[in-house]
Tab-separated table of C-alpha atoms in Angstrom:
chain	number	residue	atom	x	y	z
A	1	UNK	CA	-9.440	55.067	67.912
A	2	UNK	CA	-10.790	55.127	64.435
A	3	UNK	CA	-7.744	56.763	63.005
A	4	UNK	CA	-5.417	54.036	64.594
A	5	UNK	CA	-7.712	51.426	63.248
A	6	UNK	CA	-7.688	53.032	59.625
A	7	UNK	CA	-3.875	53.313	59.669
A	8	UNK	CA	-3.519	49.736	60.806
A	9	UNK	CA	-5.810	48.508	58.059
A	10	UNK	CA	-3.996	50.703	55.392
A	11	UNK	CA	-0.586	49.267	56.594
A	12	UNK	CA	-1.838	45.822	56.568
A	13	UNK	CA	-3.086	46.088	53.067
A	14	UNK	CA	0.316	47.543	51.984
A	15	UNK	CA	2.157	44.628	53.590
A	16	UNK	CA	-0.097	42.136	51.956
A	17	UNK	CA	0.245	43.764	48.460
A	18	UNK	CA	4.030	43.788	48.941
A	19	UNK	CA	4.167	40.140	49.956
A	20	UNK	CA	2.084	38.879	46.992
A	21	UNK	CA	4.081	40.929	44.517
A	22	UNK	CA	7.421	39.463	45.962
A	23	UNK	CA	6.010	35.948	46.001
A	24	UNK	CA	5.064	36.230	42.226
A	25	UNK	CA	8.602	37.489	41.532
A	26	UNK	CA	10.200	34.562	43.429
A	27	UNK	CA	8.018	32.057	41.424
A	28	UNK	CA	8.807	33.568	38.065
A	29	UNK	CA	12.501	33.298	38.565
A	30	UNK	CA	12.771	30.555	41.115
A	31	UNK	CA	16.204	28.814	41.085
A	32	UNK	CA	17.187	31.356	38.394
A	33	UNK	CA	20.909	31.058	38.777
A	34	UNK	CA	20.878	27.223	38.332
A	35	UNK	CA	18.473	27.389	35.383
A	36	UNK	CA	20.576	29.992	33.612
A	37	UNK	CA	23.824	27.969	34.212
A	38	UNK	CA	22.219	24.791	32.862
A	39	UNK	CA	20.712	26.694	29.935
A	40	UNK	CA	23.994	28.208	28.866
A	41	UNK	CA	26.043	24.987	29.465
A	42	UNK	CA	23.479	23.135	27.242
A	43	UNK	CA	23.620	25.813	24.638
A	44	UNK	CA	27.367	25.923	24.696
A	45	UNK	CA	27.673	22.168	24.118
A	46	UNK	CA	25.164	22.097	21.404
A	47	UNK	CA	26.536	21.788	17.900
A	48	UNK	CA	24.196	24.265	16.132
A	49	UNK	CA	26.115	27.453	16.746
A	50	UNK	CA	28.041	29.061	13.844
A	51	UNK	CA	30.798	30.134	16.126
A	52	UNK	CA	31.783	31.310	19.633
A	53	UNK	CA	33.485	34.603	20.404
A	54	UNK	CA	35.974	34.944	23.269
A	55	UNK	CA	35.342	37.872	25.702
A	56	UNK	CA	37.035	40.764	23.983
A	57	UNK	CA	39.337	41.599	26.822
A	58	UNK	CA	40.722	38.061	27.233
A	59	UNK	CA	43.761	36.641	25.274
A	60	UNK	CA	43.155	33.213	23.918
A	61	UNK	CA	45.123	31.387	26.581
A	62	UNK	CA	43.208	33.126	29.315
A	63	UNK	CA	39.783	31.921	28.073
A	64	UNK	CA	39.348	28.754	30.035
A	65	UNK	CA	35.712	28.553	30.897
A	66	UNK	CA	32.501	28.278	28.822
A	67	UNK	CA	31.389	31.438	30.317
A	68	UNK	CA	34.330	33.401	28.688
A	69	UNK	CA	32.531	33.065	25.279
A	70	UNK	CA	29.389	34.326	23.604
A	71	UNK	CA	27.562	31.997	21.219
A	72	UNK	CA	26.624	33.165	17.838
A	73	UNK	CA	24.185	32.141	15.036
A	74	UNK	CA	24.690	34.155	11.947
A	75	UNK	CA	21.384	34.805	10.187
A	76	UNK	CA	22.450	37.237	7.643
A	77	UNK	CA	25.755	38.761	6.266
A	78	UNK	CA	26.274	41.316	3.657
A	79	UNK	CA	29.035	39.824	1.459
A	80	UNK	CA	29.653	43.200	-0.188
A	81	UNK	CA	30.129	45.013	3.088
A	82	UNK	CA	33.601	46.268	3.854
A	83	UNK	CA	35.818	43.976	6.107
A	84	UNK	CA	35.980	46.610	8.816
A	85	UNK	CA	34.492	46.088	12.170
A	86	UNK	CA	33.831	48.523	15.123
A	87	UNK	CA	36.432	49.534	17.625
A	88	UNK	CA	35.719	49.645	21.279
A	89	UNK	CA	35.655	53.460	21.076
A	90	UNK	CA	33.336	53.659	18.171
A	91	UNK	CA	29.675	54.454	18.153
A	92	UNK	CA	27.235	51.911	16.493
A	93	UNK	CA	23.720	52.032	15.081
A	94	UNK	CA	21.921	48.739	15.622
A	95	UNK	CA	18.642	47.109	15.428
A	96	UNK	CA	18.185	44.605	18.408
A	97	UNK	CA	15.798	42.744	20.538
A	98	UNK	CA	16.986	41.486	24.046
A	99	UNK	CA	15.325	38.690	25.987
A	100	UNK	CA	15.834	36.369	28.849
A	101	UNK	CA	15.671	32.482	28.768
A	102	UNK	CA	12.083	31.000	28.985
A	103	UNK	CA	10.163	31.229	32.387
A	104	UNK	CA	6.850	30.290	33.670
A	105	UNK	CA	5.030	33.391	32.272
A	106	UNK	CA	7.250	33.973	29.191
A	107	UNK	CA	7.526	30.834	27.053
A	108	UNK	CA	9.858	32.559	24.651
A	109	UNK	CA	11.697	34.449	27.307
A	110	UNK	CA	10.919	37.870	28.823
A	111	UNK	CA	11.727	40.605	26.182
A	112	UNK	CA	13.507	43.303	28.234
A	113	UNK	CA	14.501	45.716	25.364
A	114	UNK	CA	14.137	46.333	21.819
A	115	UNK	CA	14.825	48.848	19.131
A	116	UNK	CA	11.787	47.961	17.090
A	117	UNK	CA	8.420	46.160	17.386
A	118	UNK	CA	8.047	42.827	15.741
A	119	UNK	CA	7.593	41.874	12.928
A	120	UNK	CA	10.552	43.813	11.734
A	121	UNK	CA	9.546	46.570	9.198
A	122	UNK	CA	12.234	48.560	7.391
A	123	UNK	CA	9.915	51.449	6.902
A	124	UNK	CA	9.252	52.018	10.510
A	125	UNK	CA	12.246	50.604	12.377
A	126	UNK	CA	14.730	53.157	13.595
A	127	UNK	CA	18.093	51.829	14.757
A	128	UNK	CA	19.481	52.739	18.161
A	129	UNK	CA	22.730	54.572	18.510
A	130	UNK	CA	25.198	53.386	21.213
A	131	UNK	CA	28.816	53.777	22.203
A	132	UNK	CA	30.297	50.228	21.850
A	133	UNK	CA	31.998	50.373	25.327
A	134	UNK	CA	28.718	51.403	27.092
A	135	UNK	CA	27.212	48.041	26.673
A	136	UNK	CA	27.546	44.766	28.515
A	137	UNK	CA	30.558	42.728	27.699
A	138	UNK	CA	28.818	40.148	25.800
A	139	UNK	CA	27.045	42.626	23.490
A	140	UNK	CA	30.295	44.540	23.090
A	141	UNK	CA	32.146	41.313	22.214
A	142	UNK	CA	29.696	40.633	19.405
A	143	UNK	CA	29.698	44.126	18.104
A	144	UNK	CA	33.505	44.116	17.886
A	145	UNK	CA	33.350	41.201	15.413
A	146	UNK	CA	30.476	42.389	13.318
A	147	UNK	CA	30.437	43.983	9.789
A	148	UNK	CA	27.848	46.321	8.492
A	149	UNK	CA	24.712	44.393	7.587
A	150	UNK	CA	25.503	41.426	9.734
A	151	UNK	CA	22.359	39.963	11.546
A	152	UNK	CA	23.264	37.547	14.472
A	153	UNK	CA	21.482	35.784	17.270
A	154	UNK	CA	23.836	36.052	20.173
A	155	UNK	CA	23.625	34.214	23.584
A	156	UNK	CA	25.543	35.854	26.550
A	157	UNK	CA	26.255	34.156	29.823
A	158	UNK	CA	25.303	36.193	32.893
A	159	UNK	CA	29.025	36.577	33.557
A	160	UNK	CA	29.350	38.715	30.432
A	161	UNK	CA	25.899	40.294	30.902
A	162	UNK	CA	24.699	41.954	34.107
A	163	UNK	CA	26.269	39.505	36.500
A	164	UNK	CA	24.711	38.534	39.755
A	165	UNK	CA	22.862	41.773	40.538
A	166	UNK	CA	19.351	42.716	39.330
A	167	UNK	CA	19.329	45.426	36.684
A	168	UNK	CA	15.836	46.937	36.390
A	169	UNK	CA	13.491	44.230	34.933
A	170	UNK	CA	16.408	41.815	34.514
A	171	UNK	CA	17.084	39.618	37.521
A	172	UNK	CA	20.676	38.725	38.514
A	173	UNK	CA	22.272	35.597	37.040
A	174	UNK	CA	20.342	36.107	33.770
A	175	UNK	CA	21.583	34.620	30.462
A	176	UNK	CA	20.845	37.338	27.737
A	177	UNK	CA	19.765	36.493	24.189
A	178	UNK	CA	20.075	39.249	21.579
A	179	UNK	CA	19.003	39.542	17.969
A	180	UNK	CA	21.516	42.105	16.658
A	181	UNK	CA	21.699	43.776	13.200
A	182	UNK	CA	24.651	46.148	12.808
A	183	UNK	CA	23.559	49.002	10.530
A	184	UNK	CA	26.563	51.258	10.827
A	185	UNK	CA	29.379	52.411	12.982
A	186	UNK	CA	31.768	55.524	13.112
A	187	UNK	CA	34.332	56.995	15.353
A	188	UNK	CA	32.942	59.260	17.888
A	189	UNK	CA	33.912	62.929	17.427
A	190	UNK	CA	33.525	65.834	19.802
A	191	UNK	CA	29.946	66.858	20.033
A	192	UNK	CA	28.546	63.445	19.028
A	193	UNK	CA	25.345	62.471	21.179
A	194	UNK	CA	24.127	59.018	21.965
């Protein structure tokens, strides 16, 4: 009888722990789809963007919705950099920080990934290396338009990010916000590692 009671108590605690964890997650991202759609719509209509970029795989006449675009603020540009931009098949070396829109626990937005710790320090920051075509569509769209030395703030609608499905710590329907500095890019050759 004691073993059954012990198992019941353990299972009850496990269920309670699971429920409270799930309840916290629901509160953090309550009505997340709607909040992200409103956030991106307001951002798209704001006049403070330097420019918008059409999803790289769409022709101009096919881009008919706000969510076919990523929004860009240009913080820095190297005027002496060559005019070349990466190709879809290239490898890039970037510094970046990725975050979500603000939520109850994260006033500045949950930071889900970064290549450096803030504040940025040239002596300690090591850029990450990626294949351009291995990233979410919005990040790829930005990279295909950047020159070496460009430093941009990019806002990506969930349709050009991870979509409607959760991806690790990123809930579905998340607008993604990136600070991106393109350090270098080159064509992948056999034997290159990412």
